Structure formats: C-alpha cells, structure tokens
CSV table of C-alpha atoms in Angstrom, one decimal:
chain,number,residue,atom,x,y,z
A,1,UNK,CA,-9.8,4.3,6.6
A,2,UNK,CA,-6.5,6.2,7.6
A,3,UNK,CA,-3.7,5.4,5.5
A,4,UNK,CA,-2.7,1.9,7.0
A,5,UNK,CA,1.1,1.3,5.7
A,6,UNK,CA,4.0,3.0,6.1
A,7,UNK,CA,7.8,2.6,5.7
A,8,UNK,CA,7.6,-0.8,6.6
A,9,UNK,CA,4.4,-2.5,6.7
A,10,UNK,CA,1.6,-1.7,9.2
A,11,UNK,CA,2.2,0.0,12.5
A,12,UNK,CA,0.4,2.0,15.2
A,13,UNK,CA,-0.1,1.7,18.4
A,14,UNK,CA,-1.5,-2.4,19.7
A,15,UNK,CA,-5.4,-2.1,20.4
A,16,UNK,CA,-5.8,1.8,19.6
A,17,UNK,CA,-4.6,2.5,16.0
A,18,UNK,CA,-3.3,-1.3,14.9
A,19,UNK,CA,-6.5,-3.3,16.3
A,20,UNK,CA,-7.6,-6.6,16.4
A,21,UNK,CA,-10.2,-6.2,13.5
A,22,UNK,CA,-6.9,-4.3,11.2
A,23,UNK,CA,-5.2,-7.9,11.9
A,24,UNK,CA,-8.6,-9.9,11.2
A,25,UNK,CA,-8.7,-8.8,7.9
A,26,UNK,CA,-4.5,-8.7,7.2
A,27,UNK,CA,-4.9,-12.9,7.7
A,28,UNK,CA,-7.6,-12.7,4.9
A,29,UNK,CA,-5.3,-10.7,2.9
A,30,UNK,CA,-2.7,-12.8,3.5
A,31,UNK,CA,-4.5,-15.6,1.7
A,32,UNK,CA,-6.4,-13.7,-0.7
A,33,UNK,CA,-3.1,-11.8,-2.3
A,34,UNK,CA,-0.2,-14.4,-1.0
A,35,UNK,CA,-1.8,-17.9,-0.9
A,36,UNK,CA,-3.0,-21.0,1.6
A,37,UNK,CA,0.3,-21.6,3.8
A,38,UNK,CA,1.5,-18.4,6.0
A,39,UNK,CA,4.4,-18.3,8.2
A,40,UNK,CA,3.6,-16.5,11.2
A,41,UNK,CA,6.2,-14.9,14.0
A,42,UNK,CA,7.0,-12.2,16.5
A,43,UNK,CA,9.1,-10.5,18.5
A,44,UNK,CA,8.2,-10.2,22.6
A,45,UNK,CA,5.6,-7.3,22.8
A,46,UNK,CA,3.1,-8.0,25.3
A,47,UNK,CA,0.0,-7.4,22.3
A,48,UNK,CA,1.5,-10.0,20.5
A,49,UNK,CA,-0.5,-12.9,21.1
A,50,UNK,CA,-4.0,-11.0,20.9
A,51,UNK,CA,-2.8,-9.5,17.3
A,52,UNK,CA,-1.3,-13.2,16.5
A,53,UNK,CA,-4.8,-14.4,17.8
A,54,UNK,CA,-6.7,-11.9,15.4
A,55,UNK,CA,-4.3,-12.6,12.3
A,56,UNK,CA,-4.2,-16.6,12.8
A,57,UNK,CA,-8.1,-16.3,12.8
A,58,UNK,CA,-8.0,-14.1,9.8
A,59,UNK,CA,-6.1,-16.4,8.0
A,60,UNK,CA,-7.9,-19.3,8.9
A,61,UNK,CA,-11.4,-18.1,8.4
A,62,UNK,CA,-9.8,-17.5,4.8
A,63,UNK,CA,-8.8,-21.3,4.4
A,64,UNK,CA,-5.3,-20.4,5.2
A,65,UNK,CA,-3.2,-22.6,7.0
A,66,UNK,CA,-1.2,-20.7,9.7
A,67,UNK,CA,3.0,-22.3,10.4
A,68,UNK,CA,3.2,-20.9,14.1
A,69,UNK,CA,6.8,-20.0,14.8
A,70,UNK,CA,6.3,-17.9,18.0
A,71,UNK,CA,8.6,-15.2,19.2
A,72,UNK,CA,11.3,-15.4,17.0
A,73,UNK,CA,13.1,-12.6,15.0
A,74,UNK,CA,12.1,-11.2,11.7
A,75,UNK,CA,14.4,-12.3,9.5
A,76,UNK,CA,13.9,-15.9,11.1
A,77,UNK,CA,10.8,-15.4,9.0
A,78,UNK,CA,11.6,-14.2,6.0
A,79,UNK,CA,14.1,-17.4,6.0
A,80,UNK,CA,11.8,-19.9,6.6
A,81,UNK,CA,9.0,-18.3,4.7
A,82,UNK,CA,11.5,-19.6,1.8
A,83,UNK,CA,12.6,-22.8,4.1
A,84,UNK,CA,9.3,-24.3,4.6
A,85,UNK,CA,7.9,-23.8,1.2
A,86,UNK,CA,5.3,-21.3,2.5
A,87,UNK,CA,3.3,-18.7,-0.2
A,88,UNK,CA,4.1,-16.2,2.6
A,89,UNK,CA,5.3,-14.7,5.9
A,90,UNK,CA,4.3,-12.4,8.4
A,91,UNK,CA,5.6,-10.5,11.4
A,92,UNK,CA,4.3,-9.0,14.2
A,93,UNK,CA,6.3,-6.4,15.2
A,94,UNK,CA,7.2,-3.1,15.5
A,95,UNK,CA,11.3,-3.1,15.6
A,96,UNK,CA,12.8,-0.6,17.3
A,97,UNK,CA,9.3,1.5,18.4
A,98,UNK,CA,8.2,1.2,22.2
A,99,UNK,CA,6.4,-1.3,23.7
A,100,UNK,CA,3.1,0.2,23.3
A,101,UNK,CA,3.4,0.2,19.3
A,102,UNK,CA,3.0,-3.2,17.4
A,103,UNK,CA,3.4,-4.1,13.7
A,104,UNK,CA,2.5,-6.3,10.7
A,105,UNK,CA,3.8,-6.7,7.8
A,106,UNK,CA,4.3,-9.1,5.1
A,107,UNK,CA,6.9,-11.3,3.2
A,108,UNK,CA,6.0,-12.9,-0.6
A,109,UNK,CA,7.0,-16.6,-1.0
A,110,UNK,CA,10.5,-16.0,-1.7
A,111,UNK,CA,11.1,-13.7,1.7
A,112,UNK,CA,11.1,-10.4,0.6
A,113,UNK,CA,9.1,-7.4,1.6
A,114,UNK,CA,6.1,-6.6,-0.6
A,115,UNK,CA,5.8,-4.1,-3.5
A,116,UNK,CA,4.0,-1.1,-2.0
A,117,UNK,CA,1.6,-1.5,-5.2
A,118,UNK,CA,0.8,-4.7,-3.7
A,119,UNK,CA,0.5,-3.3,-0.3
A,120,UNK,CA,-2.0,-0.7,-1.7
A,121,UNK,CA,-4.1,-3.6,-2.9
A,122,UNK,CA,-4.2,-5.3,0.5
A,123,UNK,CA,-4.7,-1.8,1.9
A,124,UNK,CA,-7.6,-1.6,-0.2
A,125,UNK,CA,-9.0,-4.8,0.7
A,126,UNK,CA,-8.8,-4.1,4.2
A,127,UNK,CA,-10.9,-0.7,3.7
A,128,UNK,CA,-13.7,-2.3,1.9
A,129,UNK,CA,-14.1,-5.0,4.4
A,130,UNK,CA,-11.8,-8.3,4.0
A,131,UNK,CA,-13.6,-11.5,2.8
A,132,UNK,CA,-17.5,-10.7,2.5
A,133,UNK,CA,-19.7,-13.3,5.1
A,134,UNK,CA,-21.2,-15.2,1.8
A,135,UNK,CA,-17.7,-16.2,0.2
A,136,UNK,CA,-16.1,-17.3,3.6
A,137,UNK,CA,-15.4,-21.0,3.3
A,138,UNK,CA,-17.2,-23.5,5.5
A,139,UNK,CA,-16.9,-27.1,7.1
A,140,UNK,CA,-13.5,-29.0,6.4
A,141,UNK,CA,-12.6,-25.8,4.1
A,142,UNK,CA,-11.3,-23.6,7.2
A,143,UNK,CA,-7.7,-23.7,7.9
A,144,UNK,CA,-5.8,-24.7,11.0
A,145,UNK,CA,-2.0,-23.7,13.5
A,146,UNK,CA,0.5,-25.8,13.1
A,147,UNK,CA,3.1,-25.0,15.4
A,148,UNK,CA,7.1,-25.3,14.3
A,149,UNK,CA,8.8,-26.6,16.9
A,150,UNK,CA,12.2,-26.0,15.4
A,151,UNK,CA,11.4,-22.7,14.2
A,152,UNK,CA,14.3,-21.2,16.2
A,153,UNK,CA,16.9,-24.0,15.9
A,154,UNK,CA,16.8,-23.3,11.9
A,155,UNK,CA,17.6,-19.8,12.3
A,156,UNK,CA,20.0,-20.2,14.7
A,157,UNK,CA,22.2,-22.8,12.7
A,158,UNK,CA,21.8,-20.6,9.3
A,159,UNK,CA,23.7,-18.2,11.0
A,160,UNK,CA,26.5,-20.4,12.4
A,161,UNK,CA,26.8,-22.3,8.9
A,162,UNK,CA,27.0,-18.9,7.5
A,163,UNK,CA,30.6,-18.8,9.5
A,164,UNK,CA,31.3,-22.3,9.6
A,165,UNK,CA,31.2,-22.4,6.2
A,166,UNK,CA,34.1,-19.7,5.7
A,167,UNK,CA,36.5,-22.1,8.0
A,168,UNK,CA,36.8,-19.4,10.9
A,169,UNK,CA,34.8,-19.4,14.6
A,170,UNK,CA,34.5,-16.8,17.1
A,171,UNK,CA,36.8,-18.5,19.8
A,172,UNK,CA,39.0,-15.8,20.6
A,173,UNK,CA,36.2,-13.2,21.4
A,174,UNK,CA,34.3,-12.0,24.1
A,175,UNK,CA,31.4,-10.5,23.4
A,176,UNK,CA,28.8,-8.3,25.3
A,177,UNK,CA,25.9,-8.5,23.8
A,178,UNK,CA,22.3,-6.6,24.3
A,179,UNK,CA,19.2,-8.3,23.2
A,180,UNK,CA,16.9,-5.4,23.9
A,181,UNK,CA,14.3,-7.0,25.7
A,182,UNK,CA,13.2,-8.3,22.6
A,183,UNK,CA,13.6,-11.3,19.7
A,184,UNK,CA,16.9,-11.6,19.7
A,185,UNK,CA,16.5,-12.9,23.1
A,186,UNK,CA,16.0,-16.6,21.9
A,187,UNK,CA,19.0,-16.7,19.0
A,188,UNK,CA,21.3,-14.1,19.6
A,189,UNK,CA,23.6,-15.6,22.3
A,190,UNK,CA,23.2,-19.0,21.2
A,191,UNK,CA,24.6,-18.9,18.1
A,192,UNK,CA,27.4,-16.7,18.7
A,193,UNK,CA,28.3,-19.7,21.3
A,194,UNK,CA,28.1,-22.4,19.1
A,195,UNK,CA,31.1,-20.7,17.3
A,196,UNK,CA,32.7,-20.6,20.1
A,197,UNK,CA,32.4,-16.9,21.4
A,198,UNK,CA,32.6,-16.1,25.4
A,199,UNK,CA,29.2,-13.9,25.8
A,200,UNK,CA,27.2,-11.8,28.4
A,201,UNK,CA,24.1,-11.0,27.7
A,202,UNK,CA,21.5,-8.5,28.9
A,203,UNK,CA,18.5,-7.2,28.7
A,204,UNK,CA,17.4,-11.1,27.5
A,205,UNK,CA,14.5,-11.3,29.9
A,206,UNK,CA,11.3,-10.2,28.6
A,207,UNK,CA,7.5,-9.3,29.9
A,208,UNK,CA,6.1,-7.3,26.7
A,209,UNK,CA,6.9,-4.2,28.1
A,210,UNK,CA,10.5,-3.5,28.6
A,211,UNK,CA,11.4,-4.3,24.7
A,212,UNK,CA,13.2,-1.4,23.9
A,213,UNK,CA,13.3,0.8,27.1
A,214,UNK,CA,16.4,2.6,27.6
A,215,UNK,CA,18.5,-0.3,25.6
A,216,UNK,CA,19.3,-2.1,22.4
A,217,UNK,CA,20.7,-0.4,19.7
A,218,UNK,CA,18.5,2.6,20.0
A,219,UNK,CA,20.4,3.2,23.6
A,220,UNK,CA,23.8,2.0,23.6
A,221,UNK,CA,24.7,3.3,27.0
A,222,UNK,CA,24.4,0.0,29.1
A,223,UNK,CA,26.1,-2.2,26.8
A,224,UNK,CA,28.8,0.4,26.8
A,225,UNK,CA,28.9,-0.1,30.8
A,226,UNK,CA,28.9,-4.0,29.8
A,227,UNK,CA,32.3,-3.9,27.2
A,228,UNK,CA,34.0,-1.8,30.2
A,229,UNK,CA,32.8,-4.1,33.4
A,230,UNK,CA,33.5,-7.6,31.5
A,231,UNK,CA,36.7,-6.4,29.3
A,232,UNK,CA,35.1,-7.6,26.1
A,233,UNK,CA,36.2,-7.2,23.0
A,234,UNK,CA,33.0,-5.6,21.0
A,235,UNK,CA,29.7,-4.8,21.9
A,236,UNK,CA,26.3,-6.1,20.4
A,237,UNK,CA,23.0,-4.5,20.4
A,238,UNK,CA,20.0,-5.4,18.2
A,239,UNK,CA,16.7,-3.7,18.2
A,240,UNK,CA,13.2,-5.6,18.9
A,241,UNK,CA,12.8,-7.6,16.3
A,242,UNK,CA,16.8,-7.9,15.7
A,243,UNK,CA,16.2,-6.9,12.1
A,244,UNK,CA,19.2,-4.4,12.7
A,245,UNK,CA,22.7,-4.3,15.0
A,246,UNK,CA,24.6,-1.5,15.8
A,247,UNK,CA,28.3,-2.7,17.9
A,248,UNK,CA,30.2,-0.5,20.0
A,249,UNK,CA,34.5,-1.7,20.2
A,250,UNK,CA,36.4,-2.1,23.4
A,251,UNK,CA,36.9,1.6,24.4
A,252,UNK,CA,33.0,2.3,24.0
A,253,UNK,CA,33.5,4.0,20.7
A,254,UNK,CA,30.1,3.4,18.6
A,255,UNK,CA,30.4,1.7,15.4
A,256,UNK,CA,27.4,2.2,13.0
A,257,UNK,CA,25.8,0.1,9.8
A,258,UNK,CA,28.4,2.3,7.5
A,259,UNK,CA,30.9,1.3,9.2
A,260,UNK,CA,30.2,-2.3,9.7
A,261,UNK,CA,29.3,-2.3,5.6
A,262,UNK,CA,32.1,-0.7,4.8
A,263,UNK,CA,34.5,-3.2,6.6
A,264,UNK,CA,32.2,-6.4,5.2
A,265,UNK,CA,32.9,-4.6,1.8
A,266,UNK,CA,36.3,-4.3,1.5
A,267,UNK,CA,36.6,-8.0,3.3
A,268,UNK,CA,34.2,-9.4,0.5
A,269,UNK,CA,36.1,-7.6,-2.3
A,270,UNK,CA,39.7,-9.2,-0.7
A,271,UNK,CA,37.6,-12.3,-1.3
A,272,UNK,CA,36.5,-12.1,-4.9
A,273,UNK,CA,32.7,-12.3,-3.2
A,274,UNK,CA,31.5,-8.5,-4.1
A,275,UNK,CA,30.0,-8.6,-7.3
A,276,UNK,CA,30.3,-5.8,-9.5
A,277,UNK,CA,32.4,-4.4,-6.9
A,278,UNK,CA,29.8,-2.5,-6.1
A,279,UNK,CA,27.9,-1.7,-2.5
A,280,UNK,CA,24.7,0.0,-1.8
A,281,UNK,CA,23.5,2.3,0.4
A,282,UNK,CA,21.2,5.8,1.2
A,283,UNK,CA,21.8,9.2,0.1
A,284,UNK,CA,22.0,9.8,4.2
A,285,UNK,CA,25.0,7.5,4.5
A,286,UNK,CA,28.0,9.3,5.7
A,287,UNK,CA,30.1,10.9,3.4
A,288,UNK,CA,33.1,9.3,4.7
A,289,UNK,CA,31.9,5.9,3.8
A,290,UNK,CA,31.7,6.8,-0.2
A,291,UNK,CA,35.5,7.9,-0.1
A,292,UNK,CA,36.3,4.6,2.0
A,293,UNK,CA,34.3,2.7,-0.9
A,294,UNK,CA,36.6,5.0,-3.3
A,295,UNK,CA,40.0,4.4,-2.0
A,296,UNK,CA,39.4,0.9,-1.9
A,297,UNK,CA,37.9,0.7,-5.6
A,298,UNK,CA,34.3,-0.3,-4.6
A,299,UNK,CA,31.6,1.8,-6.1
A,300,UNK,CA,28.8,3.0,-4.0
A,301,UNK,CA,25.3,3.1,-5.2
A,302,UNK,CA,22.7,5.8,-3.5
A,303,UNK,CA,19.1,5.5,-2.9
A,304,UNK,CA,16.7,7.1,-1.4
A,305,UNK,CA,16.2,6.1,2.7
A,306,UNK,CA,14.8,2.8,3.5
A,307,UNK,CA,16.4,-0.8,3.0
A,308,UNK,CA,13.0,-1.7,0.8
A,309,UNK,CA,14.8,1.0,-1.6
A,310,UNK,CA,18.7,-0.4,-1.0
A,311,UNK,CA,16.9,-4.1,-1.3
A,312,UNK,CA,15.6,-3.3,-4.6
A,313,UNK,CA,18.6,-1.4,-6.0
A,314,UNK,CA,20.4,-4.9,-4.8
A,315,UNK,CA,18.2,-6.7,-6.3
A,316,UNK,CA,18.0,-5.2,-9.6
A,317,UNK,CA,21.8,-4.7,-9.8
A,318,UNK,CA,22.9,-8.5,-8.6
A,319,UNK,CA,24.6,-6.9,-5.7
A,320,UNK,CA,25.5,-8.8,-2.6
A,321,UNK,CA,25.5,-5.9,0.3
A,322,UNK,CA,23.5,-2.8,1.2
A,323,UNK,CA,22.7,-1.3,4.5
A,324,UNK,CA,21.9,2.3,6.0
A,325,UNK,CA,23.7,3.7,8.8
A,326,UNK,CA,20.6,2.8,11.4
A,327,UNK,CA,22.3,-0.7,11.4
A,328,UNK,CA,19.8,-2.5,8.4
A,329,UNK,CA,22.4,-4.6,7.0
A,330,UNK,CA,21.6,-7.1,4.5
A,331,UNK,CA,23.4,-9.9,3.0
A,332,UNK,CA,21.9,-11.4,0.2
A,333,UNK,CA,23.9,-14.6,0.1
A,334,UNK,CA,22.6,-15.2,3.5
A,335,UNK,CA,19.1,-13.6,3.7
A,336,UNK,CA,16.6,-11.4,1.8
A,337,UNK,CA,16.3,-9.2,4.6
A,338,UNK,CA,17.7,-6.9,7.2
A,339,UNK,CA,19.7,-9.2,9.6
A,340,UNK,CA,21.0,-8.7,12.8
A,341,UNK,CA,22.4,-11.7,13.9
A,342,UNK,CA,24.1,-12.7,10.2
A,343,UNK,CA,25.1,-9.2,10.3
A,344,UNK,CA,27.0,-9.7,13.4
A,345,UNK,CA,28.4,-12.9,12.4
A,346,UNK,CA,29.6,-11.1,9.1
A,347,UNK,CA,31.5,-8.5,11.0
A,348,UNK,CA,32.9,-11.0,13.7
A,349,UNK,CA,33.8,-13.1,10.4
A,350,UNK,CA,35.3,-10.0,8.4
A,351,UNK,CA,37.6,-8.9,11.7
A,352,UNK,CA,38.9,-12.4,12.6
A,353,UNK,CA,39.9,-13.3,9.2
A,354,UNK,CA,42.1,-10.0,9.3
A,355,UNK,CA,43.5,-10.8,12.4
A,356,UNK,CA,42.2,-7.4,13.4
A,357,UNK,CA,39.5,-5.6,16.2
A,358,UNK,CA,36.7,-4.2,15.8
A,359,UNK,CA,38.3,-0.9,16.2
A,360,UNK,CA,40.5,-1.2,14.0
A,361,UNK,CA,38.1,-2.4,11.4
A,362,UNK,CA,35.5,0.3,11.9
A,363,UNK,CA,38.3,2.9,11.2
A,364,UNK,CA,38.4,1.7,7.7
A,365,UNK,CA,36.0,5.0,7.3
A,366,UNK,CA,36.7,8.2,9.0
A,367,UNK,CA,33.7,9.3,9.7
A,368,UNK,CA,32.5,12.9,8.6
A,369,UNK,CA,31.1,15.6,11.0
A,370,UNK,CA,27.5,15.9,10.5
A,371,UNK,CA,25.1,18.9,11.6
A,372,UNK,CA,21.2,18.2,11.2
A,373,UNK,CA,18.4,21.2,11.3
A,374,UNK,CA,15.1,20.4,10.7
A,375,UNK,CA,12.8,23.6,9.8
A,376,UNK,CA,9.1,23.5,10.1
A,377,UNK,CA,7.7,24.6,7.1
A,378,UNK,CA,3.9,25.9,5.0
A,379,UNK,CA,4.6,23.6,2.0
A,380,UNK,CA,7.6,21.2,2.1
A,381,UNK,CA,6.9,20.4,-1.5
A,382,UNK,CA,8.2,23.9,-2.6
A,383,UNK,CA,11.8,22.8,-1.7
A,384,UNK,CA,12.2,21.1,-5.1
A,385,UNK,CA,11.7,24.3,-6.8
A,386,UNK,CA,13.1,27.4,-4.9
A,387,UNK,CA,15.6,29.2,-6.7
A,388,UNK,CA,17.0,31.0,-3.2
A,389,UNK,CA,17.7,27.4,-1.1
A,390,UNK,CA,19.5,25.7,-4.8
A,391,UNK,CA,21.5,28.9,-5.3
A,392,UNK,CA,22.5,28.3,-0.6
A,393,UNK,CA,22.8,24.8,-1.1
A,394,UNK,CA,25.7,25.2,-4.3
A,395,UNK,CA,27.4,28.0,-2.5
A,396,UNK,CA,28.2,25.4,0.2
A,397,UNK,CA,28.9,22.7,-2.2
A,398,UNK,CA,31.2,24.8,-4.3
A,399,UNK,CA,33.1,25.9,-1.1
A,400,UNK,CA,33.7,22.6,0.4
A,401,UNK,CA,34.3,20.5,-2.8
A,402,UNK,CA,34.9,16.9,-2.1
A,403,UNK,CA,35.8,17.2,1.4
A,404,UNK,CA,32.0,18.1,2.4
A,405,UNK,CA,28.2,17.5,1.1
A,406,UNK,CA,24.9,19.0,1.5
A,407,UNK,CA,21.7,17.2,1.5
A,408,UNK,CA,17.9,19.2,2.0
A,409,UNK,CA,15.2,17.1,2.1
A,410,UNK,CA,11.4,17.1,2.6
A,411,UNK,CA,10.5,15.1,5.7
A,412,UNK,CA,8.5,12.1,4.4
A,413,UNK,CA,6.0,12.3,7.5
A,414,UNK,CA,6.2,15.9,8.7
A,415,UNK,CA,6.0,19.8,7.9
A,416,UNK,CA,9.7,19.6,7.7
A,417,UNK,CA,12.9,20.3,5.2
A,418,UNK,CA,15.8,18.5,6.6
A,419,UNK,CA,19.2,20.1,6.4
A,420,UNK,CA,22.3,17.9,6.3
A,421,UNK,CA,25.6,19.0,5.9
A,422,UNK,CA,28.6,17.2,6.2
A,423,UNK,CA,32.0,18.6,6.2
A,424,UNK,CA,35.8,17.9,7.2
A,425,UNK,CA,35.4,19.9,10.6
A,426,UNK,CA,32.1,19.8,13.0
A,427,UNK,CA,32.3,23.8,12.6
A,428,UNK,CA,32.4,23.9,8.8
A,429,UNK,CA,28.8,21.6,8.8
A,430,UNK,CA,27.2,23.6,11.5
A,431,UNK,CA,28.0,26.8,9.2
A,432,UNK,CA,26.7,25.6,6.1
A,433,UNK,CA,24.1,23.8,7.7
A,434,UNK,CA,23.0,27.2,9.1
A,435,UNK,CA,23.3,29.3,7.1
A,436,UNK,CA,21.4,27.0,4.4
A,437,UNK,CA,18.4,26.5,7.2
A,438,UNK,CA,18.0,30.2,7.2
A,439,UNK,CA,17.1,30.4,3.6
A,440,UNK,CA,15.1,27.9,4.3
A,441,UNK,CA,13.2,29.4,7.1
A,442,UNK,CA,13.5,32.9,4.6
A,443,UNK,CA,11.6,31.5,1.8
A,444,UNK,CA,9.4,28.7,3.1
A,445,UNK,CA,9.3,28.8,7.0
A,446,UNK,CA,5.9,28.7,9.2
C-alpha cells in the first residue's frame, strides 16, 4: 500500500486514491488504537457522506460507537472530541485542497492531532487488512450513530464566550466575511453576530463542489471586491474546513497568519497572558515578524513547517500562541488546534481593545520582501552537505546581516531545493536568491 499519511492525516483524491475501503478500515482503526466512542465531522465536500458512510461502518463493525456531528468545522471537533468525553475525533476533510480531494484524519481523546508514530501504526493496520472476519464482534456487540444535535451551537458559543469573557463585543465593526464554500458556512457569521458584528457573507452556499473554487483564503480577490462594495472594516476568509483565516483591512491590503500572530502577541503580552513571553512559529515565517517579536521583547521560537511541529513546540514549552504565515493560528487557551473562527475572534478582540484597525494592527510588522526559486534537482538530499551552496548561502548572509535571511530547503514532497531569501528591498532578495539558485542548479541541478 502507498504511503497513506502525509502532513496532515490522510488525503487523496474521494473514490480514486482515498476510497471507501481506506475509510472502512480507518473506523476500525479508530477503535482499535483510540477507543469505543468517536466523534465524527466534516466540512461540505460532496464525497463526504459516502466516506462518512464507510468510516461510521468501520467504526461500528469494530464495536465503536460513532457521535455524528455533520458538516461542521474541524476544530469544532477537536473541541468536542474533549467536550463530550469521547476517546477520539475524526474529520473528513481536505482543508484548503479542491473539491475533488477529501481527507481523514484523527484527533486523540484530549483533541490533538496524532503522533506520526501512532499514525504509522494505524497505517500499518490498514495495510495488513483492518479487523480480521473472525475477531469482528457480533449480536448486541456492534456499535451504533448517535447524532449531536447541538454539535454546532457548542462551537459556536466557545467562540463568543472566548470574547465575552474579555468584557469587549464586536459592535462597532463591519465585517465581510468569506466562508469558502465550505464549513465555516454553518458558524462563521453567526458567532461573529452574536457579538454584535454587522456581516456579509459569501460564498456560504454549498453543493460539494464549489468548496474552495476561486475563493476563501486561498483566493482573496472577491472578498477584496466585498470590503470595497459594503465599506467594511476587515475582511474574513477561511479555507474549507476553517481550520485557518487569512483577513484582508479596509483598503484591500492582505494581512497574513504573521501578522495576525504578531498583533495577538504583543496584545497578550500587554495583558500578562503570554507565557514565557515567548511565541512560536516556522523557520518560513517572515523575517519581519522575528524583529517585531524583538522590539517588543517577545522571543520567537522556530520550527520546522507544519502547525503539528509549532503545536508540539507549544506544547512542550507551555506556550500559549503559534501559527504559520498560511493563516494556522492556534490558541491554546481556547483550542488544541488550528482555528479559524477563535482566530478571528482573537484578532477582532486584540484590535478593539486598542481602539485600533485592522490596518493599523497588522503594521505592527513590516513585512520583508521575499523572492522564492524552486530548482529541480538529481538528489535533494545532497543539499545538506555541499560545500559550494553553504559557502553562496553565507556570502549572502554575511552581506545582508540582520536586515536580510536566507533559507534553502529540500522540498518534502518533490525533486526540489527551495531558495528563500528575504531582504530589506524586493531587489536585494531576488539577487541573492539568484545567484544562490545557480549554485544550486551548478552542483546539484537535473
């Protein structure tokens, strides 16, 4: 069997690579490595109810008992996972990948993501076969679907209490908000209401195969057009599964998961509420976000790409806020997940309290000019060891000093070396970026 997780749980396309029998066998799994009682959910893709059909029978044929929360987003489920005393979760989704693609993937009892050496065992399990026939229970012994009628109505006030609770509402905004065709459809809007917020929403219709198409936050242009027709104060846009949320401000301007973390940060720290002073992100965050974190005495802490890395550094350091610059956020007061609609709530929460805008709060970083050139490579492996591409990539760090960084990377999916330079002007980064790519194309290139 092909290699069947990735980055974040399993995903291929519904019906050709992620197939009904894959999901079969992930409910037994669920059971065998997580327990009886699973939380189930997912976001609006149109293969969702046959790969909910296959799981839930899975599951059952285990002696699992299935907690049915329907299209609802995924960190919905990793909070009631925790909520409804369940021994685990899972989602079927795949975020911000087109309709076509579906995913599962897996929370433990206390709403995080699984251990990949636990997701190697299930892996495992699902190559040799799931549950063999003679060890399937019988009679009264199979499980059952219990639907949770409230499913959505918990997530929604978690996120309103998580303002509520800091004595502010959203009153004085207007917000245009994009719900992607997908998840966020059924919380999004709602609970920025109940605080009080003036929204317009699109894109909240759904069939199963519009989620994502030319919208969300991996297409800001129409919620741009939105901000400018209704005059509204900050943008909104969440991707499928509204694990993430990216926000443009009044004049269009984008405003990405840096910035948002950085303005949370320093708001937190005003507050006494960042522990350790300390924030985490990725070794791609923007440059100008570790000397925002800098000037205003909070230490950064880098990990490799993926929140499952920034969660665990989080975790192990008692750390309250990570995020990448995709628009992953997480608060761990609030959830133990990636969280779109806290996330937002945060932000609103941050800027209000200051009396500020969401432009004016994002420009707590400057952002750095970036320059990106991927090369196709024989063995992107050899990067860590070339003495042609180190000796490239410290002339450019020695030239630029503090005001510019260089990252090279292997690609953790294709033949590629990614260049990454960052610098004070868009011309200095293209340069180094350059001239660093052609060593790289020298030495190792196809």
């Amino acid at each position: 069997m092909a290699k069947l997780f990735g980055t974040d749980g399993a995903r291929g396309v519904a019906n050709k690579e992620l197939t009904c029998d894959i999901a079969f066998k992930l409910g037994q799994a669920a059971v065998r490595f997580l327990g009886k009682t699973i939380v189930v959910g997912k976001d609006t893709r149109l293969s969702g109810d046959m790969l909910e059909s296959a799981l839930n029978a899975g599951i059952m044929s285990a002696g699992g008992n299935v907690l049915q929360l329907g299209v609802i987003p995924t960190p919905a489920v990793a909070l009631l996972t925790r909520q409804l005393v369940a021994d685990g979760g899972v989602v079927i989704s795949a975020s911000h990948n087109p309709p076509e693609y579906n995913g599962i993937k897996f929370f433990d009892r206390e709403g995080y993501k699984l251990p990949v050496d636990l997701e190697r065992r299930i892996e495992a399990f699902v190559g040799d076969g799931g549950i063999p026939a003679d060890e399937l229970p019988g009679g009264d012994a199979v499980g059952t679907v219990m639907p949770v009628d409230d499913a959505v109505e918990i997530y929604i006030e978690h996120a309103v209490d998580s303002v509520r609770s800091q004595g502010i509402d959203f009153s004085s905004w207007r917000i245009a908000l994009d719900v992607a065709h997908g998840a966020a459809a059924v919380a999004s809007a709602e609970a920025l209401r109940r605080l009080g917020a003036e929204v317009v929403v699109i894109n909240e219709d759904y069939c199963g195969t519009d989620i994502n198409v030319k919208c969300g936050s991996t297409y800001l242009e129409p919620l741009r057009q939105l901000v400018c027709k209704t005059r509204a104060h900050v943008g909104i846009a969440h991707d499928g599964d509204a694990d993430r949320v990216l926000f443009v401000d009044a004049h269009g301007n984008d405003i990405d998961g840096d910035m948002v973390e950085a303005a949370c940060a320093i708001d937190l720290k005003k507050r006494g509420l960042l522990r350790g002073d300390t924030v985490v992100s990725t070794v791609m965050c923007n440059l100008g976000f570790v000397h925002a974190m800098r000037e205003a005495g909070i230490e950064v802490e880098q990990t490799a790409v993926g929140d499952r890395h920034v969660l665990e550094r989080m975790r192990e350091g008692g750390y309250v806020l990570g995020g990448e610059q995709s628009g992953h956020t997480i608060f761990l007061d609030y959830n133990t997940t990636g969280d779109g609609l806290v996330t937002a709530c945060q932000f609103l929460a941050a800027i209000t309290r200051g009396d500020s805008t969401a432009q004016t709060a994002a420009a707590a970083m400057m952002r750095f000019p970036q320059e990106l050139i991927n090369v196709r490579v024989t063995d992107k492996d050899a990067v860590a060891g070339n003495v042609a591409i180190h000796k490239a990539i410290v002339a450019a760090e020695e030239e630029m000093g503090e005001s510019g960084r260089v990252l090279v990377r292997a690609s953790g999916t294709e033949p590629l070396i990614r260049v990454m330079v960052e610098a004070a002007s868009a011309e200095e980064a293209k340069r180094h970026a350059t001239a660093i790519a052609d060593v790289v194309t020298e030495e190792l290139g196809a």
